[in-house]
XYZ file of N, CA and C in Angstrom:
414
model
N -16.965 -3.828 -12.805
C -16.468 -4.027 -14.144
C -16.438 -5.531 -14.410
N -16.874 -5.936 -15.574
C -16.865 -7.349 -15.960
C -15.681 -7.598 -16.875
N -14.992 -8.694 -16.638
C -13.848 -9.075 -17.452
C -14.155 -10.444 -18.069
N -13.874 -10.562 -19.363
C -14.079 -11.826 -20.059
C -12.704 -12.408 -20.360
N -12.504 -13.678 -20.035
C -11.225 -14.309 -20.328
C -11.451 -15.757 -20.734
N -10.436 -16.312 -21.350
C -10.490 -17.688 -21.832
C -9.954 -18.602 -20.742
N -10.732 -19.607 -20.395
C -10.310 -20.560 -19.368
C -10.142 -21.925 -20.018
N -9.106 -22.627 -19.633
C -8.861 -23.952 -20.188
C -8.939 -24.974 -19.064
N -9.872 -25.920 -19.194
C -10.025 -27.003 -18.223
C -10.094 -28.316 -18.974
N -9.241 -29.233 -18.598
C -9.228 -30.578 -19.200
C -9.210 -30.522 -20.726
N -8.440 -29.613 -21.260
C -8.324 -29.493 -22.704
C -9.453 -28.731 -23.371
N -10.501 -28.381 -22.651
C -11.623 -27.634 -23.212
C -11.432 -26.147 -22.943
N -11.778 -25.353 -23.916
C -11.689 -23.903 -23.760
C -13.097 -23.336 -23.580
N -13.238 -22.480 -22.597
C -14.522 -21.820 -22.394
C -14.282 -20.352 -22.067
N -15.236 -19.538 -22.463
C -15.183 -18.131 -22.085
C -15.823 -17.983 -20.720
N -15.192 -17.210 -19.882
C -15.701 -17.035 -18.536
C -15.694 -15.551 -18.214
N -16.682 -15.103 -17.477
C -16.709 -13.705 -17.052
C -16.619 -13.651 -15.531
N -15.954 -12.638 -15.059
C -15.855 -12.411 -13.623
C -15.980 -10.931 -13.351
N -16.452 -10.644 -12.184
C -16.527 -9.249 -11.763
C -15.207 -8.884 -11.105
N -14.597 -7.816 -11.557
C -13.354 -7.339 -10.976
C -13.631 -6.059 -10.206
N -12.937 -5.901 -9.116
C -13.075 -4.678 -8.349
C -12.386 -3.541 -9.076
N -12.967 -2.387 -8.957
C -12.321 -1.202 -9.496
C -11.000 -1.018 -8.765
N -9.891 -0.913 -9.501
C -8.559 -0.844 -8.897
C -8.442 0.345 -7.957
N -8.959 1.484 -8.362
C -8.844 2.668 -7.524
C -9.603 2.482 -6.218
N -10.790 1.897 -6.280
C -11.573 1.703 -5.068
C -10.856 0.753 -4.123
N -10.304 -0.334 -4.662
C -9.576 -1.267 -3.832
C -8.377 -0.573 -3.212
N -7.708 0.246 -3.998
C -6.549 0.971 -3.504
C -6.961 1.923 -2.382
N -8.052 2.652 -2.555
C -8.522 3.565 -1.512
C -8.986 2.786 -0.285
N -9.553 1.620 -0.495
C -9.945 0.774 0.625
C -8.717 0.356 1.417
N -7.667 -0.024 0.721
C -6.438 -0.418 1.402
C -5.829 0.756 2.162
N -5.868 1.942 1.585
C -5.343 3.123 2.278
C -6.172 3.395 3.535
N -7.486 3.262 3.427
C -8.345 3.425 4.599
C -7.991 2.399 5.668
N -7.739 1.151 5.256
C -7.375 0.116 6.220
C -6.026 0.407 6.866
N -5.097 0.970 6.107
C -3.809 1.365 6.687
C -4.033 2.467 7.720
N -4.916 3.417 7.404
C -5.253 4.471 8.361
C -5.853 3.864 9.629
N -6.785 2.932 9.467
C -7.412 2.290 10.629
C -6.378 1.497 11.430
N -5.433 0.896 10.734
C -4.362 0.167 11.400
C -3.527 1.104 12.265
N -3.180 2.252 11.707
C -2.410 3.243 12.475
C -3.237 3.787 13.632
N -4.523 3.984 13.400
C -5.395 4.492 14.452
C -5.500 3.510 15.615
N -5.646 2.218 15.319
C -5.735 1.241 16.407
C -4.454 1.203 17.224
N -3.319 1.329 16.559
C -2.051 1.290 17.292
C -1.860 2.548 18.133
N -2.215 3.715 17.612
C -2.019 4.928 18.407
C -2.977 4.957 19.590
N -4.177 4.414 19.423
C -5.086 4.313 20.568
C -4.494 3.365 21.616
N -3.997 2.217 21.153
C -3.378 1.261 22.083
C -2.165 1.886 22.767
N -1.327 2.595 22.016
C -0.145 3.241 22.602
C -0.537 4.312 23.614
N -1.611 5.048 23.325
C -2.071 6.081 24.254
C -2.591 5.472 25.550
N -3.327 4.383 25.423
C -3.803 3.688 26.622
C -2.610 3.149 27.403
N -1.656 2.607 26.689
C -0.450 2.075 27.324
C 0.303 3.160 28.087
N 0.394 4.344 27.502
C 1.054 5.459 28.184
C 0.287 5.837 29.448
N -1.040 5.821 29.371
C -1.881 6.161 30.526
C -1.720 5.169 31.670
N -1.699 3.874 31.346
C -1.695 2.861 32.406
C -0.299 2.509 32.900
N 0.720 2.974 32.206
C 2.081 2.643 32.623
C 2.346 3.196 34.005
N 2.754 2.300 34.875
C 3.062 2.705 36.244
C 4.539 2.459 36.501
N 4.887 2.377 37.744
C 6.293 2.257 38.109
C 6.989 0.992 37.645
N 6.237 -0.109 37.493
C 6.882 -1.360 37.101
C 6.165 -1.984 35.915
N 6.886 -2.812 35.213
C 6.307 -3.506 34.058
C 5.223 -4.472 34.519
N 5.477 -5.179 35.615
C 4.511 -6.164 36.098
C 3.177 -5.528 36.477
N 3.207 -4.373 37.144
C 1.962 -3.681 37.492
C 1.229 -3.201 36.250
N 1.976 -2.733 35.280
C 1.365 -2.276 34.029
C 0.703 -3.439 33.303
N 1.382 -4.582 33.228
C 0.822 -5.746 32.534
C -0.415 -6.292 33.239
N -0.545 -6.055 34.526
C -1.707 -6.544 35.287
C -2.908 -5.599 35.204
N -2.724 -4.412 34.667
C -3.824 -3.448 34.577
C -4.924 -3.998 33.661
N -6.183 -3.897 34.063
C -7.279 -4.430 33.229
C -7.364 -3.791 31.837
N -6.937 -2.553 31.707
C -6.980 -1.904 30.381
C -5.995 -2.525 29.395
N -5.056 -3.311 29.897
C -4.098 -3.954 28.988
C -4.790 -4.949 28.067
N -5.916 -5.501 28.475
C -6.664 -6.398 27.583
C -7.142 -5.643 26.344
N -7.552 -4.395 26.527
C -7.956 -3.559 25.400
C -6.750 -3.257 24.506
N -5.609 -3.008 25.119
C -4.385 -2.759 24.353
C -4.048 -3.978 23.499
N -4.092 -5.165 24.085
C -3.808 -6.389 23.329
C -4.799 -6.566 22.184
N -6.071 -6.296 22.440
C -7.104 -6.424 21.411
C -6.835 -5.461 20.250
N -6.480 -4.227 20.565
C -6.208 -3.242 19.513
C -4.989 -3.641 18.679
N -3.943 -4.138 19.330
C -2.773 -4.609 18.569
C -3.139 -5.798 17.684
N -4.019 -6.668 18.175
C -4.453 -7.807 17.375
C -5.261 -7.343 16.161
N -6.135 -6.365 16.357
C -6.907 -5.813 15.236
C -5.968 -5.230 14.187
N -4.929 -4.548 14.635
C -3.954 -3.985 13.698
C -3.277 -5.103 12.903
N -2.973 -6.193 13.557
C -2.365 -7.334 12.883
C -3.304 -7.911 11.827
N -4.573 -8.060 12.150
C -5.553 -8.589 11.198
C -5.703 -7.640 10.001
N -5.729 -6.340 10.250
C -5.823 -5.381 9.149
C -4.610 -5.499 8.223
N -3.425 -5.645 8.811
C -2.220 -5.821 7.996
C -2.278 -7.073 7.152
N -2.728 -8.162 7.737
C -2.861 -9.416 6.982
C -3.828 -9.227 5.819
N -4.960 -8.585 6.077
C -5.950 -8.359 5.029
C -5.354 -7.525 3.881
N -4.629 -6.479 4.235
C -4.025 -5.626 3.203
C -3.080 -6.427 2.327
N -2.246 -7.264 2.935
C -1.250 -7.993 2.154
C -1.830 -9.196 1.425
N -2.935 -9.740 1.905
C -3.614 -10.799 1.149
C -4.093 -10.243 -0.182
N -4.557 -8.993 -0.171
C -5.040 -8.371 -1.398
C -3.965 -7.546 -2.094
N -2.748 -8.034 -2.005
C -1.614 -7.539 -2.792
C -1.209 -6.107 -2.480
N -1.305 -5.711 -1.233
C -0.795 -4.403 -0.842
C 0.724 -4.383 -0.986
N 1.246 -3.305 -1.490
C 2.690 -3.175 -1.681
C 3.311 -2.676 -0.379
N 4.238 -3.443 0.163
C 4.822 -3.141 1.463
C 5.458 -1.753 1.497
N 6.236 -1.403 0.493
C 6.935 -0.121 0.497
C 5.970 1.060 0.528
N 4.909 0.985 -0.234
C 3.941 2.080 -0.287
C 3.141 2.150 1.003
N 2.610 1.023 1.422
C 1.732 1.033 2.586
C 2.488 1.254 3.889
N 3.742 0.861 3.946
C 4.553 1.168 5.133
C 4.733 2.675 5.255
N 4.918 3.351 4.128
C 5.025 4.815 4.158
C 3.722 5.456 4.611
N 2.601 4.981 4.077
C 1.304 5.495 4.534
C 1.131 5.279 6.031
N 1.468 4.088 6.493
C 1.313 3.777 7.904
C 2.139 4.741 8.760
N 3.374 4.960 8.383
C 4.251 5.849 9.153
C 3.699 7.267 9.158
N 3.208 7.721 8.024
C 2.640 9.076 7.947
C 1.387 9.174 8.814
N 0.475 8.227 8.650
C -0.753 8.251 9.450
C -0.450 8.146 10.939
N 0.442 7.229 11.292
C 0.773 7.037 12.697
C 1.403 8.299 13.283
N 2.303 8.916 12.527
C 2.962 10.131 13.008
C 1.965 11.258 13.242
N 1.096 11.470 12.288
C 0.114 12.553 12.413
C -0.868 12.260 13.549
N -1.346 11.020 13.624
C -2.273 10.667 14.698
C -1.610 10.764 16.073
N -0.340 10.397 16.156
C 0.340 10.485 17.449
C 0.501 11.934 17.883
N 0.740 12.831 16.935
C 0.817 14.252 17.264
C -0.541 14.749 17.752
N -1.594 14.396 17.033
C -2.947 14.821 17.418
C -3.305 14.288 18.797
N -3.056 12.995 19.029
C -3.365 12.410 20.334
C -2.511 13.037 21.432
N -1.233 13.310 21.135
C -0.358 13.935 22.127
C -0.843 15.310 22.533
N -1.305 16.078 21.558
C -1.809 17.425 21.843
C -3.120 17.355 22.627
N -4.051 16.526 22.169
C -5.381 16.486 22.783
C -5.365 15.818 24.159
N -4.739 14.659 24.259
C -4.863 13.871 25.486
C -3.718 14.063 26.487
N -2.546 14.461 25.986
C -1.404 14.572 26.886
C -0.855 15.997 26.982
N -1.568 16.954 26.374
C -1.239 18.390 26.455
C 0.191 18.702 25.989
N 0.624 17.998 24.941
C 1.948 18.253 24.365
C 1.839 19.426 23.391
N 2.973 20.050 23.080
C 2.998 21.231 22.211
C 3.901 20.985 21.006
N 3.599 21.691 19.901
C 4.397 21.592 18.676
C 5.041 22.918 18.351
N 6.237 22.850 17.784
C 6.884 24.062 17.287
C 6.443 24.297 15.841
N 6.779 25.450 15.307
C 6.456 25.772 13.917
C 7.109 24.769 12.970
N 8.344 24.382 13.245
C 9.069 23.428 12.401
C 8.367 22.071 12.408
N 7.881 21.651 13.564
C 7.173 20.369 13.645
C 5.864 20.419 12.861
N 5.164 21.527 12.928
C 3.928 21.684 12.139
C 4.250 21.649 10.645
N 5.329 22.303 10.246
C 5.751 22.275 8.841
C 6.080 20.848 8.411
N 6.694 20.071 9.297
C 7.002 18.673 8.989
C 5.752 17.844 8.769
N 4.726 18.098 9.555
C 3.458 17.380 9.394
C 2.832 17.711 8.035
N 2.869 18.976 7.668
C 2.325 19.384 6.373
C 3.101 18.725 5.236
N 4.429 18.666 5.370
C 5.239 18.012 4.331
C 4.943 16.514 4.269
N 4.671 15.884 5.417
C 4.319 14.465 5.417
C 3.014 14.237 4.668
N 2.046 15.120 4.884
C 0.777 15.007 4.161
C 0.987 15.175 2.662
N 1.802 16.140 2.281
C 2.109 16.327 0.859
C 2.824 15.102 0.299
N 3.687 14.504 1.087
C 4.375 13.281 0.673
C 3.398 12.147 0.414
N 2.388 12.028 1.260
C 1.374 10.983 1.067
C 0.625 11.206 -0.236
N 0.312 12.449 -0.536
C -0.378 12.771 -1.785
C 0.512 12.424 -2.975
N 1.806 12.743 -2.897
C 2.735 12.417 -3.984
C 2.892 10.905 -4.164
N 2.978 10.178 -3.067
C 3.107 8.729 -3.155
C 1.890 8.132 -3.864
N 0.704 8.620 -3.490
C -0.520 8.076 -4.079
C -0.681 8.476 -5.540
N -0.252 9.680 -5.901
C -0.446 10.151 -7.277
C 0.605 9.593 -8.234
N 1.660 8.969 -7.729
C 2.733 8.456 -8.590
C 2.349 7.189 -9.322
N 1.221 6.576 -8.988
C 0.832 5.309 -9.616
C 0.288 5.513 -10.996
């Protein structure tokens, strides 16, 4: 989309055009980045759970911890990118919590053989509905 606006420089007025990103696309991009942020953290947390041994020092010395640090750093960069482009903390924090919760359940079931009750499954469905409501309220 092209936007035309009046720019004033040194007392002179000129018309200037700029290309603006479609708001919805940028918003969906930010939601995708929040999802990727949650995904990197749950992968790092899962690796951390796998490598955790009897002591903190042994765990910190494990070679896979470098991957954990890298994933946490990627999550930090994604967060910075989201907020540079005016991501709203309250909205995106909710998305992050929902994505992280659902991904942690999926990873727990697949990789750690954890089980869910009917009530927990209902909670996941309600969280998904909550995400849809949060996004549609704009």
